[in-house]
Coordinates of C-alpha atoms in Angstrom, one line a residue:
X1 CA 7.5 11.2 27.9
X2 CA 9.0 13.2 25.0
X3 CA 7.5 10.9 22.5
X4 CA 3.8 11.5 21.7
X5 CA 1.4 8.5 21.8
X6 CA 1.1 8.6 18.0
X7 CA 2.3 5.3 16.5
X8 CA 4.3 7.0 13.8
X9 CA 6.2 9.2 16.2
X10 CA 9.5 10.5 14.9
X11 CA 10.5 12.1 18.2
X12 CA 12.9 11.1 20.9
X13 CA 12.6 7.3 21.6
X14 CA 13.8 6.3 25.1
X15 CA 14.8 2.9 23.7
X16 CA 15.8 3.4 20.1
X17 CA 16.4 -0.4 19.5
X18 CA 13.1 -1.6 20.8
X19 CA 11.5 -1.5 17.4
X20 CA 14.5 -3.1 15.5
X21 CA 12.8 -6.4 14.8
X22 CA 9.8 -4.5 13.5
X23 CA 11.9 -2.4 11.3
X24 CA 13.7 -5.5 10.0
X25 CA 10.5 -7.3 9.1
X26 CA 8.9 -4.2 7.5
X27 CA 12.1 -3.5 5.5
X28 CA 12.3 -7.1 4.3
X29 CA 8.7 -7.0 3.3
X30 CA 9.2 -3.9 1.2
X31 CA 12.4 -5.1 -0.5
X32 CA 11.5 -8.8 -1.0
X33 CA 7.7 -8.8 -1.2
X34 CA 7.2 -5.7 -3.4
X35 CA 10.5 -6.2 -5.1
X36 CA 9.4 -9.5 -6.6
X37 CA 5.8 -8.2 -7.0
X38 CA 7.1 -5.6 -9.5
X39 CA 9.2 -8.1 -11.3
X40 CA 6.4 -10.1 -13.0
X41 CA 6.8 -8.4 -16.4
X42 CA 9.3 -10.2 -18.7
X43 CA 10.7 -7.1 -20.4
X44 CA 11.1 -5.1 -17.2
X45 CA 11.8 -7.9 -14.7
X46 CA 15.4 -7.2 -13.7
X47 CA 15.0 -3.5 -14.1
X48 CA 11.9 -3.4 -11.8
X49 CA 13.9 -5.0 -9.0
X50 CA 16.5 -2.3 -9.4
X51 CA 13.8 0.4 -9.5
X52 CA 12.4 -1.1 -6.2
X53 CA 15.8 -0.8 -4.5
X54 CA 16.2 2.8 -5.8
X55 CA 12.7 3.7 -4.5
X56 CA 13.4 2.1 -1.1
X57 CA 16.8 3.8 -0.7
X58 CA 15.5 7.2 -1.6
X59 CA 12.0 7.1 -0.1
X60 CA 13.1 5.9 3.3
X61 CA 15.4 8.9 3.8
X62 CA 12.8 11.4 2.3
X63 CA 10.0 9.9 4.4
X64 CA 11.9 10.4 7.7
X65 CA 12.4 14.1 6.8
X66 CA 8.8 14.6 5.6
X67 CA 7.2 12.8 8.5
X68 CA 9.6 14.4 10.9
X69 CA 8.4 17.9 9.9
X70 CA 4.9 17.1 11.2
X71 CA 6.1 15.4 14.4
X72 CA 9.2 17.5 15.2
X73 CA 9.9 18.4 18.8
X74 CA 11.4 21.8 19.6
X75 CA 12.4 22.2 16.0
X76 CA 14.3 18.9 15.8
X77 CA 13.6 15.5 14.2
X78 CA 14.5 12.6 16.4
X79 CA 15.1 9.3 14.6
X80 CA 14.7 5.9 16.0
X81 CA 13.6 2.4 15.0
X82 CA 9.9 3.4 15.1
X83 CA 10.4 6.3 12.7
X84 CA 12.2 3.9 10.3
X85 CA 9.1 1.7 10.5
X86 CA 6.9 4.6 9.6
X87 CA 9.2 5.4 6.7
X88 CA 8.8 1.9 5.5
X89 CA 5.0 2.3 5.6
X90 CA 5.4 5.4 3.4
X91 CA 7.8 3.5 1.1
X92 CA 5.2 0.7 0.7
X93 CA 2.6 3.2 -0.5
X94 CA 5.1 4.6 -3.1
X95 CA 5.8 1.1 -4.3
X96 CA 2.1 0.5 -4.7
X97 CA 1.8 3.6 -6.8
X98 CA 4.8 2.5 -8.9
X99 CA 3.0 -0.7 -9.7
X100 CA 0.2 1.2 -11.5
X101 CA 2.7 2.9 -13.9
X102 CA 5.3 0.1 -14.2
X103 CA 6.9 -0.1 -17.6
X104 CA 5.6 3.3 -18.7
X105 CA 7.9 5.7 -16.7
X106 CA 11.6 5.9 -16.6
X107 CA 13.8 6.0 -13.5
X108 CA 13.9 9.9 -13.5
X109 CA 10.1 10.1 -13.6
X110 CA 9.9 7.5 -10.9
X111 CA 12.1 9.5 -8.6
X112 CA 10.1 12.7 -9.3
X113 CA 6.9 10.8 -8.5
X114 CA 8.4 9.6 -5.2
X115 CA 9.7 13.1 -4.4
X116 CA 6.2 14.5 -4.7
X117 CA 4.2 11.7 -3.2
X118 CA 6.0 11.3 0.1
X119 CA 5.1 14.7 1.5
X120 CA 1.4 14.1 0.6
X121 CA 1.5 10.7 2.3
X122 CA 3.0 12.3 5.4
X123 CA 0.4 15.1 5.4
X124 CA -2.5 12.6 4.9
X125 CA -1.1 10.4 7.8
X126 CA -0.8 13.4 10.1
X127 CA -4.3 14.6 9.3
X128 CA -5.9 11.3 9.9
X129 CA -4.0 10.1 13.0
X130 CA -3.1 13.3 14.8
X131 CA -5.9 15.7 13.9
X132 CA -8.8 13.4 13.3
X133 CA -7.8 10.7 15.8
X134 CA -8.4 7.9 13.2
X135 CA -7.1 4.5 14.0
X136 CA -5.4 2.9 11.0
X137 CA -2.3 1.1 12.3
X138 CA -2.0 -1.3 9.3
X139 CA -2.6 1.4 6.6
X140 CA -5.8 0.4 4.9
X141 CA -6.2 4.1 4.0
X142 CA -2.8 5.7 4.6
X143 CA -0.9 3.0 2.6
X144 CA -3.1 0.8 0.4
X145 CA -5.9 3.2 -0.7
X146 CA -3.7 6.3 -1.0
X147 CA -0.9 4.5 -2.9
X148 CA -3.4 2.8 -5.2
X149 CA -5.4 5.8 -6.2
X150 CA -2.4 8.1 -6.4
X151 CA -0.8 5.7 -8.8
X152 CA -4.0 5.3 -10.9
X153 CA -4.3 9.1 -11.3
X154 CA -0.7 9.3 -12.4
X155 CA -1.4 6.4 -14.8
X156 CA -4.3 8.3 -16.3
X157 CA -2.3 11.5 -16.7
X158 CA 0.6 9.8 -18.5
X159 CA -1.6 7.8 -20.8
X160 CA -0.7 7.9 -24.4
X161 CA -3.2 7.1 -27.2
X162 CA -1.0 4.5 -28.9
X163 CA 0.1 2.8 -25.7
X164 CA -2.1 -0.3 -26.3
X165 CA 0.1 -1.1 -29.3
X166 CA 3.0 -1.8 -27.1
X167 CA 1.4 -4.6 -25.1
X168 CA 4.0 -7.1 -26.2
X169 CA 6.6 -5.1 -24.2
X170 CA 4.7 -6.0 -21.0
X171 CA 4.0 -9.6 -21.4
X172 CA 4.8 -11.9 -18.5
X173 CA 7.0 -14.9 -19.0
X174 CA 8.1 -18.0 -17.1
X175 CA 10.8 -16.3 -15.0
X176 CA 8.4 -13.7 -13.7
X177 CA 6.1 -16.5 -12.5
X178 CA 9.0 -17.7 -10.4
X179 CA 9.4 -14.1 -9.0
X180 CA 5.7 -14.2 -8.1
X181 CA 6.1 -17.4 -6.2
X182 CA 9.0 -16.0 -4.2
X183 CA 7.3 -12.7 -3.6
X184 CA 4.2 -14.5 -2.3
X185 CA 6.2 -16.5 0.2
X186 CA 8.0 -13.4 1.4
X187 CA 4.6 -11.6 1.9
X188 CA 3.3 -14.5 3.9
X189 CA 6.3 -14.5 6.1
X190 CA 6.7 -10.8 6.8
X191 CA 3.4 -9.1 6.3
X192 CA 1.9 -10.0 9.7
X193 CA 4.8 -8.3 11.4
X194 CA 4.6 -5.4 9.0
X195 CA 0.9 -4.7 9.6
X196 CA 1.4 -4.8 13.4
X197 CA 4.6 -2.8 13.4
X198 CA 2.9 0.4 14.5
X199 CA 0.5 -1.1 17.1
X200 CA 1.2 -1.0 20.8
X201 CA 3.6 -3.8 21.6
X202 CA 2.1 -4.7 25.0
X203 CA -1.5 -5.6 24.0
X204 CA -2.6 -4.9 20.5
X205 CA 0.3 -6.5 18.5
X206 CA -0.6 -10.2 19.1
X207 CA -4.2 -9.5 18.1
X208 CA -3.1 -7.7 14.9
X209 CA -0.7 -10.5 13.9
X210 CA -3.2 -13.3 14.5
X211 CA -6.1 -11.5 12.8
X212 CA -4.0 -10.7 9.7
X213 CA -2.9 -14.3 9.4
X214 CA -6.4 -15.5 9.6
X215 CA -7.4 -13.0 6.9
X216 CA -4.5 -14.1 4.6
X217 CA -5.6 -17.7 5.0
X218 CA -9.2 -17.1 4.2
X219 CA -8.4 -14.9 1.3
X220 CA -6.1 -17.5 -0.2
X221 CA -8.6 -20.3 0.2
X222 CA -11.4 -18.2 -1.3
X223 CA -9.2 -17.4 -4.3
X224 CA -8.4 -21.0 -4.9
X225 CA -12.1 -21.7 -5.0
X226 CA -13.4 -18.8 -7.1
X227 CA -10.5 -18.2 -9.5
X228 CA -11.1 -21.3 -11.7
X229 CA -14.8 -20.2 -12.0
X230 CA -14.0 -16.7 -13.1
X231 CA -11.2 -17.5 -15.6
X232 CA -11.6 -19.9 -18.5
X233 CA -8.3 -21.6 -18.2
X234 CA -9.3 -23.0 -14.8
X235 CA -5.7 -23.1 -13.7
X236 CA -4.6 -21.2 -10.6
X237 CA -1.6 -19.0 -11.2
X238 CA 1.0 -17.8 -8.7
X239 CA 0.2 -14.2 -9.5
X240 CA -3.4 -14.8 -8.3
X241 CA -2.2 -16.2 -5.0
X242 CA 0.0 -13.2 -4.6
X243 CA -3.0 -10.9 -5.3
X244 CA -5.1 -12.8 -2.8
X245 CA -2.3 -12.3 -0.2
X246 CA -2.2 -8.6 -0.8
X247 CA -6.0 -8.2 -0.7
X248 CA -6.3 -10.1 2.5
X249 CA -3.6 -7.8 4.1
X250 CA -5.1 -4.6 2.7
X251 CA -8.6 -5.3 4.0
X252 CA -7.2 -5.9 7.5
X253 CA -5.0 -2.8 7.6
X254 CA -7.4 -0.8 9.7
X255 CA -9.3 -3.6 11.5
X256 CA -6.4 -5.9 12.4
X257 CA -6.1 -4.6 16.0
X258 CA -9.8 -3.9 16.3
X259 CA -11.3 -7.4 15.8
X260 CA -11.6 -9.3 19.1
X261 CA -12.3 -12.7 17.5
X262 CA -10.8 -14.7 14.5
X263 CA -14.2 -15.1 12.9
X264 CA -14.3 -11.4 11.8
X265 CA -10.9 -11.7 10.3
X266 CA -11.9 -14.8 8.3
X267 CA -14.9 -13.1 6.9
X268 CA -12.9 -10.0 6.0
X269 CA -10.3 -12.0 4.2
X270 CA -12.9 -13.9 2.3
X271 CA -14.7 -10.7 1.2
X272 CA -11.5 -9.0 0.3
X273 CA -10.4 -11.8 -2.0
X274 CA -13.8 -11.9 -3.7
X275 CA -13.8 -8.1 -4.2
X276 CA -10.3 -8.3 -5.7
X277 CA -11.1 -11.2 -8.1
X278 CA -14.3 -9.6 -9.3
X279 CA -12.7 -6.3 -9.8
X280 CA -9.9 -7.9 -11.8
X281 CA -12.3 -9.8 -13.9
X282 CA -15.0 -7.2 -14.6
X283 CA -13.8 -3.7 -13.5
X284 CA -10.2 -3.6 -14.8
X285 CA -11.3 -3.8 -18.5
X286 CA -13.6 -0.9 -17.9
X287 CA -10.9 1.2 -16.4
X288 CA -8.6 0.5 -19.2
X289 CA -11.0 0.9 -22.2
X290 CA -13.3 3.7 -21.1
X291 CA -11.3 5.7 -18.5
X292 CA -7.9 5.1 -20.2
X293 CA -6.4 4.1 -16.9
X294 CA -3.9 1.3 -17.5
X295 CA -3.1 -0.5 -14.2
X296 CA 0.0 -2.5 -14.9
X297 CA 0.1 -4.5 -11.6
X298 CA -3.6 -4.3 -10.8
X299 CA -3.1 -2.2 -7.7
X300 CA -6.8 -1.1 -7.9
X301 CA -8.0 -4.6 -7.3
X302 CA -5.5 -5.8 -4.7
X303 CA -4.9 -2.5 -2.8
X304 CA -7.5 0.1 -3.7
X305 CA -10.8 -1.8 -3.4
X306 CA -9.7 -3.9 -0.4
X307 CA -8.4 -0.8 1.3
X308 CA -11.8 0.9 0.9
X309 CA -13.5 -2.3 2.2
X310 CA -11.1 -2.2 5.2
X311 CA -12.1 1.4 5.9
X312 CA -15.8 0.5 6.0
X313 CA -14.9 -2.5 8.3
X314 CA -13.0 -0.2 10.6
X315 CA -15.9 2.2 10.7
X316 CA -18.3 -0.6 11.7
X317 CA -16.0 -1.9 14.4
X318 CA -15.5 1.7 15.8
X319 CA -19.3 2.1 16.1
X320 CA -19.5 -1.2 18.1
X321 CA -16.5 -0.4 20.3
X322 CA -17.3 -0.9 24.0
X323 CA -15.3 -1.6 27.1
X324 CA -17.0 -4.9 27.5
X325 CA -15.8 -6.1 24.1
X326 CA -12.3 -4.8 24.3
X327 CA -11.5 -4.6 28.0
X328 CA -8.1 -3.0 28.6
X329 CA -7.4 -2.9 24.9
X330 CA -9.9 -0.1 24.3
X331 CA -7.3 2.4 25.6
X332 CA -4.8 1.2 22.9
X333 CA -7.2 0.8 20.0
X334 CA -9.5 3.8 20.6
X335 CA -7.9 6.1 23.2
X336 CA -10.4 8.9 22.7
X337 CA -13.3 6.6 23.3
X338 CA -11.7 5.1 26.4
X339 CA -11.1 8.5 28.0
X340 CA -14.5 9.8 27.2
X341 CA -13.5 12.4 24.7
X342 CA -15.7 10.7 22.1
X343 CA -18.5 8.3 21.9
X344 CA -18.2 5.2 19.7
X345 CA -20.6 6.8 17.2
X346 CA -18.4 9.9 16.9
X347 CA -15.3 7.8 16.5
X348 CA -17.0 5.8 13.7
X349 CA -18.0 9.0 12.0
X350 CA -14.4 10.3 12.0
X351 CA -13.2 6.9 10.7
X352 CA -15.6 7.2 7.8
X353 CA -14.7 10.8 7.1
X354 CA -11.1 9.7 6.7
X355 CA -12.0 7.8 3.5
X356 CA -13.1 10.7 1.2
X357 CA -10.3 12.8 2.6
X358 CA -7.7 10.2 1.6
X359 CA -9.2 9.7 -1.8
X360 CA -9.3 13.4 -2.5
X361 CA -5.7 14.0 -1.5
X362 CA -4.6 11.0 -3.5
X363 CA -6.6 12.0 -6.6
X364 CA -5.4 15.6 -6.6
X365 CA -1.8 14.7 -5.9
X366 CA -1.7 12.0 -8.5
X367 CA -3.3 14.2 -11.1
X368 CA -0.8 17.0 -10.6
X369 CA 2.2 14.6 -10.4
X370 CA 1.1 12.9 -13.6
X371 CA 0.8 16.2 -15.4
X372 CA 4.4 17.1 -14.3
X373 CA 5.7 13.7 -15.5
X374 CA 4.4 14.5 -19.0
X375 CA 6.9 17.3 -19.4
X376 CA 8.8 16.5 -22.6
X377 CA 12.3 16.8 -21.0
X378 CA 11.5 13.9 -18.6
X379 CA 10.1 11.5 -21.2
X380 CA 12.2 9.0 -23.2
X381 CA 12.9 10.0 -26.8
X382 CA 11.5 7.7 -29.6
X383 CA 15.0 6.5 -30.3
X384 CA 15.4 5.5 -26.7
X385 CA 12.1 3.6 -26.5
X386 CA 13.7 0.6 -28.2
X387 CA 16.4 0.5 -25.6
X388 CA 13.9 0.9 -22.6
X389 CA 14.6 -2.6 -21.3
X390 CA 18.3 -2.0 -21.2
X391 CA 17.9 1.5 -19.7
X392 CA 15.7 0.1 -16.9
X393 CA 18.1 -2.7 -16.2
X394 CA 21.1 -0.5 -16.1
X395 CA 19.7 2.1 -13.7

């Protein structure tokens, strides 16, 4: 019993290969899903995929060390398949943050952002799961919300007054649409396994997989219905389906293992997609024009807002948690409630407190990181801006 009950444990694993299928699915989702997600810009398409591989290779190693510091045992960091899964979760948050500043930071700045963000992610995860006892196995807060708002604060800090004049550099073309299609398919295949990778394999995992799939289905159908109404062209694009998939997954990050029936997952997926579409249509222009926050990949709409909605949903379900509703699963989903250490109301209160704490850490960390990225020595010179595409492709 050397490994603590925490799902992101980096300590000694009695069966290091038990989580290998989970790690495989989580890693493929990070490389394929987010890799193609960041490739939708025509100018930075190929370079964005290279940047994704760079981030995954660096962040996975750095996350194991950063998370291992918090979960070390007798001064040592024990590495197993589960710690690799936790590192992939951390990497996913970094890739979300990268989507907010895509095309406006060079590879050196991206590496520096990763170097600074990973310890904050590990700290936030430790505070929520170990100290506060918050249940967030799929990462509505620790992955989606933190990654989105950290990236948005970095985007605000690196904003340049004349940046809107370079819009032609970020136009999407036909080839990126193909990338979006492939990325969407990869997300559908691997995301259910990814969201359930840190749940208990004996009882909670099947519930998390099924609930997430129902949420993805409802989110996609709702997007197909509402998208032609909100946008004048009336044609559904592959990128919108990809956003719907991500929103449906983000809203279920915390609640996937909590919902006892598919109906709640269907409702959550429907609301997540509506919130994402409405935010993309009405809120994104306000962020860009008034707050000077340019969100390249729309992470606020597909990760930030659905992540916050998922936190509220998790809080509601925690308040309603009873042994009659969950049976033996209560010990896995809410162990502190099951053993009598907390009441359901107290658990819900801590679930809700995790939201402002996560947003505060993300905002402060993103603002400081963005200020450091503005250092002149890290920015590309005016002569190099014309060669940005080549520089990003030849990482």
